[in-house]
Amino acid sequence: MKCTILVVEDEPAIAELISVNLSFEGYSVRRASDSLQAEAFIKAELPNLIIIDWMLPGTSGIQLVKKCRNVERTKCIPIIMLTARSTEEDKIDGLESGADDYVTKPFSPKELGARIKALLRRRSPELTDDAVTKCGICLNPTTHSITGNGKAIILGPTEFKLLHFFMTSPERIHSRGQILDKVWGDHVFVEDRTVDVHIRRLRKALSPTNHDKNIETIRGSGYRFATNPTKKN
Ligand code: CA
């Protein structure tokens, strides 16, 4: 899944360095040079991760992080704080404001890349390229291939994303709205029923190996990937 990263940095050279490196690593990069621009961008399209510089003109990076954490839509978004400050106290301030991680300038693009990967792995495993194996299903995002008990399973792109999302958060119940946000993106306006259509297709594709049972309907709540399915759908 293509991961969108918003870089909020007012120094053009640093913003450029980060963008070039992240684009090279396969991320889709957006840039904002101050908090206002960043907020406008977030309003239009929720990124998967935000890198925020501490010292920004106008609203500071710390204030922007706090704002993000106070709004339902951005409450859980992974955030990395970027800054030249490096005293212990400043670090604590940065983390207390709600940032997930903290990278001190000057940093190597390689280090930032590693921190991003670690954070995504922790917070949004469905966005990483790590292969996932559960209940005899092996899903490999890099080769875009799936097998069920060793047999190839062919899935359309949406069903692939859906299964990847389910397998990286097993047992957890997801509402149709949450599934739409995570799989289709929150700026895409499609009806909740669309989810049901794709669930049906996914189950059909998984049925030859009986893995359709792992996709459970939770009446009145949504769907989940059950590692120990109990009922028949
Ligand atoms: Ca700055």
CSV table of C-alpha atoms in Angstrom, one decimal, residues 44-222:
chain,number,residue,atom,x,y,z
A,44,ALA,CA,-8.1,17.6,2.5
A,45,GLU,CA,-6.3,14.2,2.9
A,46,LEU,CA,-5.2,12.4,6.0
A,47,PRO,CA,-1.5,11.3,5.6
A,48,ASN,CA,-0.3,8.0,7.0
A,49,LEU,CA,2.5,9.6,9.0
A,50,ILE,CA,3.6,13.2,9.7
A,51,ILE,CA,7.1,14.5,10.2
A,52,ILE,CA,7.0,17.9,12.0
A,53,ASP,CA,9.9,20.3,12.6
A,54,TRP,CA,9.9,21.8,16.1
A,55,MET,CA,10.8,25.3,15.0
A,56,LEU,CA,8.2,26.6,12.5
A,57,PRO,CA,7.2,30.1,11.7
A,58,GLY,CA,3.9,31.0,13.4
A,59,THR,CA,2.4,28.0,15.2
A,60,SER,CA,5.3,25.9,16.5
A,61,GLY,CA,5.7,22.2,15.7
A,62,ILE,CA,4.9,21.3,19.3
A,63,GLN,CA,1.6,23.2,19.1
A,64,LEU,CA,0.8,21.5,15.8
A,65,VAL,CA,1.4,18.1,17.4
A,66,LYS,CA,-0.9,19.0,20.4
A,67,LYS,CA,-3.6,20.2,18.0
A,68,CYS,CA,-3.4,16.9,16.0
A,69,ARG,CA,-3.7,14.9,19.2
A,70,ASN,CA,-6.8,16.9,20.3
A,71,VAL,CA,-8.8,16.1,17.2
A,72,GLU,CA,-10.5,12.7,16.7
A,73,ARG,CA,-9.4,12.4,13.1
A,74,THR,CA,-5.7,12.9,13.8
A,75,LYS,CA,-5.6,11.6,17.4
A,76,CYS,CA,-3.8,8.4,16.5
A,77,ILE,CA,-1.7,9.5,13.5
A,78,PRO,CA,2.0,8.5,13.8
A,79,ILE,CA,4.1,11.6,14.3
A,80,ILE,CA,7.9,12.1,14.3
A,81,MET,CA,9.2,15.4,15.7
A,82,LEU,CA,12.3,16.8,14.0
A,83,THR,CA,14.5,19.3,15.7
A,84,ALA,CA,17.9,20.9,16.4
A,85,ARG,CA,17.2,20.9,20.1
A,86,SER,CA,18.8,18.0,21.8
A,87,THR,CA,18.7,18.6,25.6
A,88,GLU,CA,17.0,15.9,27.6
A,89,GLU,CA,14.3,18.3,28.8
A,90,ASP,CA,13.4,19.3,25.2
A,91,LYS,CA,13.1,15.7,24.3
A,92,ILE,CA,10.7,15.0,27.1
A,93,ASP,CA,8.7,18.1,26.0
A,94,GLY,CA,8.5,16.7,22.5
A,95,LEU,CA,7.3,13.3,23.6
A,96,GLU,CA,4.9,14.7,26.1
A,97,SER,CA,3.3,16.9,23.4
A,98,GLY,CA,2.2,13.6,21.8
A,99,ALA,CA,4.9,12.9,19.2
A,100,ASP,CA,5.6,9.2,18.8
A,101,ASP,CA,9.3,9.6,18.1
A,102,TYR,CA,12.0,12.3,18.1
A,103,VAL,CA,14.8,12.8,15.6
A,104,THR,CA,17.6,15.4,16.3
A,105,LYS,CA,19.2,17.4,13.5
A,106,PRO,CA,21.5,16.8,12.0
A,107,PHE,CA,20.3,13.4,11.1
A,108,SER,CA,21.1,11.0,8.3
A,109,PRO,CA,18.2,10.2,5.9
A,110,LYS,CA,18.9,6.6,6.6
A,111,GLU,CA,18.2,7.0,10.3
A,112,LEU,CA,15.0,8.9,9.6
A,113,GLY,CA,14.0,6.2,7.2
A,114,ALA,CA,14.6,3.5,9.8
A,115,ARG,CA,12.6,5.4,12.5
A,116,ILE,CA,9.7,5.8,10.0
A,117,LYS,CA,9.7,2.1,9.3
A,118,ALA,CA,9.8,1.2,13.0
A,119,LEU,CA,7.0,3.6,13.8
A,120,LEU,CA,4.8,2.3,10.9
A,121,ARG,CA,5.5,-1.3,12.0
A,122,ARG,CA,4.3,-0.4,15.5
A,123,ARG,CA,1.3,1.7,14.6
A,124,SER,CA,0.2,0.8,11.0
A,125,PRO,CA,1.6,-2.6,10.1
A,126,GLU,CA,-0.8,-2.8,7.1
A,127,LEU,CA,1.3,0.0,5.5
A,128,THR,CA,4.6,-1.9,5.7
A,129,ASP,CA,5.9,-4.4,3.1
A,130,ASP,CA,6.5,-7.1,5.8
A,131,ALA,CA,5.1,-10.5,4.8
A,132,VAL,CA,2.3,-11.7,7.1
A,133,THR,CA,1.4,-15.3,7.9
A,134,LYS,CA,-1.7,-16.3,9.8
A,135,CYS,CA,-3.7,-19.5,9.9
A,136,GLY,CA,-2.1,-20.9,6.8
A,137,ILE,CA,-2.5,-17.8,4.8
A,138,CYS,CA,0.8,-16.1,3.6
A,139,LEU,CA,0.5,-12.6,2.2
A,140,ASN,CA,3.5,-10.9,0.7
A,141,PRO,CA,3.0,-7.2,-0.1
A,142,THR,CA,6.3,-7.0,-2.0
A,143,THR,CA,5.5,-9.7,-4.5
A,144,HIS,CA,1.7,-9.0,-4.2
A,145,SER,CA,1.1,-12.7,-3.7
A,146,ILE,CA,-1.0,-14.8,-1.4
A,147,THR,CA,-1.2,-18.5,-0.7
A,148,GLY,CA,-3.6,-20.4,1.4
A,149,ASN,CA,-2.2,-23.7,2.7
A,150,GLY,CA,0.4,-23.4,-0.1
A,151,LYS,CA,-2.0,-22.9,-2.9
A,152,ALA,CA,-2.0,-19.6,-4.8
A,153,ILE,CA,-5.0,-17.3,-4.1
A,154,ILE,CA,-5.8,-14.6,-6.7
A,155,LEU,CA,-7.2,-11.4,-5.3
A,156,GLY,CA,-8.2,-8.0,-6.8
A,157,PRO,CA,-6.2,-5.0,-5.4
A,158,THR,CA,-9.0,-3.9,-3.0
A,159,GLU,CA,-9.5,-7.4,-1.6
A,160,PHE,CA,-5.7,-7.7,-1.2
A,161,LYS,CA,-5.5,-4.5,0.8
A,162,LEU,CA,-8.6,-5.6,2.8
A,163,LEU,CA,-7.0,-9.0,3.7
A,164,HIS,CA,-3.7,-7.3,4.5
A,165,PHE,CA,-5.4,-4.9,6.9
A,166,PHE,CA,-7.3,-7.7,8.5
A,167,MET,CA,-4.3,-9.9,8.9
A,168,THR,CA,-2.2,-7.2,10.5
A,169,SER,CA,-4.9,-6.5,13.2
A,170,PRO,CA,-6.3,-10.0,13.9
A,171,GLU,CA,-9.2,-10.5,16.3
A,172,ARG,CA,-9.9,-6.7,16.4
A,173,ILE,CA,-13.4,-5.7,15.3
A,174,HIS,CA,-13.5,-3.0,12.6
A,175,SER,CA,-16.6,-1.0,11.7
A,176,ARG,CA,-17.4,-0.4,8.1
A,177,GLY,CA,-16.3,3.2,8.5
A,178,GLN,CA,-13.0,2.2,10.0
A,179,ILE,CA,-12.4,-0.3,7.2
A,180,LEU,CA,-13.2,2.4,4.6
A,181,ASP,CA,-10.8,4.8,6.2
A,182,LYS,CA,-7.9,2.3,6.4
A,183,VAL,CA,-8.4,0.5,3.1
A,184,TRP,CA,-9.9,3.1,0.8
A,185,GLY,CA,-8.5,6.2,2.4
A,186,ASP,CA,-10.4,8.7,4.5
A,187,HIS,CA,-10.8,11.3,1.6
A,188,VAL,CA,-12.6,8.8,-0.5
A,189,PHE,CA,-16.4,8.9,-0.4
A,190,VAL,CA,-17.9,5.6,-0.9
A,191,GLU,CA,-20.9,4.0,0.8
A,192,ASP,CA,-20.6,1.6,3.7
A,193,ARG,CA,-22.2,-1.1,1.6
A,194,THR,CA,-19.1,-1.1,-0.7
A,195,VAL,CA,-17.3,-2.8,2.2
A,196,ASP,CA,-19.8,-5.7,2.2
A,197,VAL,CA,-19.4,-6.2,-1.5
A,198,HIS,CA,-15.6,-6.6,-1.2
A,199,ILE,CA,-15.9,-8.8,1.9
A,200,ARG,CA,-18.1,-11.1,-0.2
A,201,ARG,CA,-15.5,-11.2,-3.0
A,202,LEU,CA,-12.7,-11.8,-0.5
A,203,ARG,CA,-14.6,-14.7,1.2
A,204,LYS,CA,-15.3,-16.2,-2.2
A,205,ALA,CA,-11.6,-16.1,-3.2
A,206,LEU,CA,-10.7,-17.6,0.2
A,207,SER,CA,-13.3,-20.3,0.2
A,208,PRO,CA,-11.4,-23.1,-1.7
A,209,THR,CA,-9.0,-23.4,1.2
A,210,ASN,CA,-11.8,-22.7,3.8
A,211,HIS,CA,-10.2,-19.5,4.9
A,212,ASP,CA,-13.4,-17.6,4.3
A,213,LYS,CA,-14.3,-18.6,7.8
A,214,ASN,CA,-11.5,-16.5,9.2
A,215,ILE,CA,-13.4,-13.3,8.0
A,216,GLU,CA,-16.1,-13.0,10.6
A,217,THR,CA,-19.1,-10.8,10.6
A,218,ILE,CA,-19.8,-9.3,14.0
A,219,ARG,CA,-23.5,-8.4,13.9
A,220,GLY,CA,-24.1,-4.7,14.4
A,221,SER,CA,-20.4,-3.9,14.7
A,222,GLY,CA,-18.5,-4.9,11.5
